[in-house]
Coordinates of C-alpha atoms in Angstrom, one line a residue:
Chain A
A81 CA -1.6 59.7 -11.6
Q82 CA -3.3 56.5 -12.7
K83 CA -7.0 56.5 -12.5
I84 CA -7.7 52.9 -13.0
T85 CA -5.0 50.3 -11.5
Q86 CA -5.1 46.7 -12.5
T87 CA -1.8 45.3 -10.2
Q88 CA -1.9 41.7 -12.0
P89 CA -0.7 41.7 -15.3
G90 CA -1.2 37.8 -15.8
M91 CA -3.2 35.2 -13.7
F92 CA -3.7 31.5 -13.8
V93 CA -6.7 29.6 -12.3
Q94 CA -7.6 26.1 -12.6
E95 CA -10.7 25.2 -14.5
K96 CA -13.9 25.3 -12.3
E97 CA -12.3 27.4 -9.7
A98 CA -13.0 31.0 -8.8
V99 CA -10.7 33.8 -9.6
T100 CA -10.5 37.6 -8.4
L101 CA -9.3 40.1 -10.7
D102 CA -8.1 43.3 -9.0
C103 CA -9.1 46.8 -9.8
T104 CA -8.7 50.0 -7.8
Y105 CA -9.7 53.6 -9.2
D106 CA -9.2 57.2 -8.1
T107 CA -11.7 59.9 -8.8
S108 CA -13.1 62.8 -7.2
D109 CA -16.6 62.7 -9.2
P110 CA -19.2 61.4 -7.0
S111 CA -21.0 60.0 -9.8
Y112 CA -19.4 57.3 -11.9
G113 CA -19.9 53.9 -13.5
L114 CA -17.4 51.1 -13.2
F115 CA -17.1 48.6 -16.0
W116 CA -15.3 45.3 -16.8
Y117 CA -14.6 44.2 -20.4
K118 CA -13.2 41.0 -21.7
Q119 CA -11.0 41.0 -24.5
P120 CA -10.3 37.7 -26.4
S121 CA -7.4 37.3 -29.0
S122 CA -10.0 38.3 -31.6
G123 CA -9.8 41.7 -30.1
E124 CA -13.4 42.6 -29.7
M125 CA -14.4 44.1 -26.4
I126 CA -17.2 42.3 -24.9
F127 CA -19.0 44.1 -21.8
L128 CA -19.4 41.8 -18.8
I129 CA -20.6 43.9 -15.8
Y130 CA -21.5 47.3 -14.6
Q131 CA -21.5 48.9 -11.2
G132 CA -22.7 52.5 -10.4
S133 CA -21.4 54.5 -7.7
Y134 CA -24.8 54.9 -6.0
D135 CA -25.8 51.4 -6.5
Q136 CA -26.2 49.9 -2.9
Q137 CA -25.5 46.3 -3.9
N138 CA -23.0 44.5 -5.7
A139 CA -23.5 43.7 -9.4
T140 CA -24.0 40.4 -10.5
E141 CA -24.2 38.9 -14.3
G142 CA -24.4 35.0 -14.3
R143 CA -20.8 33.8 -13.3
Y144 CA -19.6 37.2 -12.9
S145 CA -20.0 39.4 -9.9
L146 CA -18.4 42.6 -8.8
N147 CA -17.1 43.1 -5.2
F148 CA -17.6 47.0 -4.9
Q149 CA -15.7 48.5 -2.0
K150 CA -16.4 52.2 -2.5
A151 CA -14.6 53.4 0.7
R152 CA -11.4 51.7 -0.6
K153 CA -12.2 52.6 -4.3
S154 CA -11.8 49.1 -5.4
A155 CA -14.2 47.4 -7.8
N156 CA -12.7 43.7 -8.0
L157 CA -14.3 41.2 -10.7
V158 CA -15.1 37.5 -9.2
I159 CA -15.7 34.9 -12.1
S160 CA -17.0 31.8 -10.5
A161 CA -16.5 28.1 -11.8
S162 CA -13.8 29.1 -14.6
Q163 CA -14.0 27.8 -18.0
L164 CA -11.6 27.4 -20.6
G165 CA -13.3 30.0 -22.7
D166 CA -12.6 32.6 -20.0
S167 CA -9.0 32.9 -21.1
A168 CA -8.6 36.3 -22.1
M169 CA -7.6 40.0 -21.3
Y170 CA -9.8 41.6 -18.8
F171 CA -10.1 45.3 -18.6
C172 CA -11.6 47.5 -15.8
A173 CA -12.8 50.7 -16.7
M174 CA -14.5 53.8 -15.2
R175 CA -16.7 56.6 -16.7
E176 CA -16.9 59.8 -14.8
H177 CA -20.4 61.7 -15.2
G178 CA -18.6 64.8 -15.3
S179 CA -16.7 64.0 -18.1
Q180 CA -19.8 62.9 -20.2
G181 CA -18.3 60.4 -22.3
N182 CA -14.9 58.5 -22.2
L183 CA -14.2 55.4 -20.6
I184 CA -10.8 55.4 -18.9
F185 CA -9.3 51.8 -19.0
G186 CA -6.6 50.0 -16.7
K187 CA -3.7 48.3 -18.2
G188 CA -5.5 44.9 -18.2
T189 CA -5.0 41.4 -16.7
K190 CA -4.4 38.5 -18.8
L191 CA -6.2 35.5 -17.3
S192 CA -5.1 31.9 -18.2
V193 CA -7.4 29.1 -17.4
K194 CA -5.8 25.7 -16.8
P195 CA -7.5 22.4 -17.8
Chain B
K57 CA -30.6 42.9 -32.3
A58 CA -27.3 43.5 -34.4
G59 CA -24.3 44.7 -32.3
V60 CA -21.7 47.3 -33.2
T61 CA -20.4 46.9 -36.9
Q62 CA -16.8 48.2 -37.9
T63 CA -15.6 48.2 -41.5
P64 CA -13.0 47.3 -42.2
R65 CA -11.6 44.8 -40.2
Y66 CA -8.1 44.9 -41.4
L67 CA -6.1 47.6 -43.4
I68 CA -2.7 47.8 -44.5
K69 CA -1.3 51.4 -45.3
T70 CA 1.8 53.3 -45.8
R71 CA 3.3 56.3 -44.1
G72 CA 1.8 59.5 -45.4
Q73 CA -1.6 57.9 -46.7
Q74 CA -4.8 58.4 -45.2
V75 CA -7.4 56.2 -43.8
T76 CA -11.2 56.1 -43.2
L77 CA -12.7 53.9 -40.9
S78 CA -16.3 53.2 -40.4
C79 CA -18.6 52.3 -37.5
S80 CA -22.6 51.5 -37.3
P81 CA -23.7 51.7 -33.6
I82 CA -26.4 49.5 -32.3
S83 CA -30.0 50.5 -33.4
G84 CA -31.3 53.3 -31.4
H85 CA -27.9 54.3 -29.8
R86 CA -27.0 57.8 -30.5
S87 CA -23.5 58.1 -28.8
V88 CA -20.3 56.6 -30.6
S89 CA -16.9 56.8 -29.3
W90 CA -13.6 55.6 -30.6
Y91 CA -10.6 54.3 -29.0
Q92 CA -7.3 53.5 -29.8
Q93 CA -5.4 50.2 -28.5
T94 CA -1.8 49.9 -28.9
P95 CA 0.6 47.4 -27.0
G96 CA 2.4 50.4 -25.3
Q97 CA -0.1 52.8 -24.5
G98 CA -3.1 50.6 -24.1
L99 CA -6.6 51.7 -24.7
Q100 CA -6.7 55.5 -25.2
F101 CA -10.0 57.6 -25.8
L102 CA -10.1 59.5 -29.3
F103 CA -13.4 61.3 -29.3
E104 CA -17.2 60.8 -28.7
Y105 CA -19.9 62.1 -30.9
F106 CA -23.7 62.3 -30.1
S107 CA -26.2 63.8 -32.3
E108 CA -23.8 64.5 -35.1
T109 CA -21.8 66.8 -32.7
Q110 CA -17.9 65.9 -31.0
R111 CA -18.8 66.2 -27.6
N112 CA -15.6 65.1 -26.1
K113 CA -12.0 64.6 -27.3
G114 CA -9.1 62.9 -26.1
N115 CA -5.5 63.9 -26.4
F116 CA -4.4 63.2 -30.1
P117 CA -3.0 65.4 -33.0
G118 CA -5.2 66.9 -35.3
R119 CA -4.5 64.4 -37.9
F120 CA -7.3 62.2 -36.1
S121 CA -10.8 63.8 -37.1
G122 CA -14.3 62.0 -37.1
R123 CA -17.9 62.9 -37.8
Q124 CA -21.2 61.4 -37.2
F125 CA -24.2 61.1 -39.6
S126 CA -27.8 61.7 -39.0
N127 CA -28.6 57.9 -38.5
S128 CA -25.7 57.9 -35.7
R129 CA -22.9 56.0 -38.3
S130 CA -19.8 57.2 -37.5
E131 CA -16.5 57.5 -39.4
M132 CA -13.1 58.6 -38.2
N133 CA -10.2 59.8 -40.4
V134 CA -6.5 59.7 -39.8
S135 CA -4.4 61.7 -42.4
T136 CA -0.8 61.7 -43.0
L137 CA -0.2 58.2 -41.2
E138 CA 2.5 57.5 -39.1
L139 CA 4.2 54.1 -38.2
G140 CA 2.9 54.6 -34.5
D141 CA -0.7 54.9 -35.9
S142 CA -0.5 51.3 -36.3
A143 CA -3.2 49.9 -33.7
L144 CA -6.5 48.2 -33.2
Y145 CA -9.2 51.2 -33.5
L146 CA -12.4 50.2 -31.7
C147 CA -15.7 51.8 -31.8
A148 CA -18.0 51.7 -28.9
S149 CA -22.0 52.8 -28.8
S150 CA -24.0 53.6 -26.1
L151 CA -27.7 55.0 -25.8
A152 CA -26.8 58.5 -24.6
Q153 CA -24.0 60.2 -23.0
G154 CA -23.1 60.1 -19.2
G155 CA -21.3 57.7 -16.7
H156 CA -24.1 55.3 -16.3
N157 CA -24.7 54.6 -19.8
E158 CA -23.0 51.1 -20.9
Q159 CA -20.7 51.1 -24.0
F160 CA -20.8 48.4 -26.2
F161 CA -17.9 47.7 -28.4
G162 CA -17.4 46.6 -32.0
P163 CA -14.9 43.8 -33.4
G164 CA -12.2 46.7 -34.2
T165 CA -10.5 47.7 -37.3
R166 CA -6.6 46.4 -37.1
L167 CA -4.5 49.3 -39.0
T168 CA -1.1 48.5 -40.0
V169 CA 1.0 51.2 -41.2
L170 CA 4.1 50.0 -43.0

């Protein structure tokens, strides 16, 4: 069974509008971290935002916010005021405390921002 | 503070050869993880090193190996290359192990096997 599910292979958004990228996860570990990364065509994975399983508040980093709904096991990324430079692949990932190391990635969502 | 660096950025090899990729983590980071990214399989975990010891390993054949040096720099080696090893190999560093430590990635090494 997939541990990270991103159901939107591709999305379009108009410049300056907000967009939500979906992510659901599956784990039995009570302690885990959720991450979002951006990967432009150059290939580098750029860390965007982190949410810990015990965090009471949703994480925010500038134009990025994470809509964390623990009971539903969802961790959607919200990008406000989209810019042309936001066009990229976006990956949701989870790191279980018990696994000690590796990130488990979703398949990604390709976001295209239209002028 | 310098980010994660990987060398070389691009490599072309032929089947049967071996290759060594290098990763220098962010200064002060002691954990280094390696991932393989392909269009078909997506991002898959290879292994993680912490304090010169392999702490975690993904589901890859023994042709894939790695090591970490005392300065936290890491290398991964792939022997007897196959066409399917063509991929983007990403290295990530974090301060320590554990689910709550953010991982920061390097630019990757794009390996093409002919």
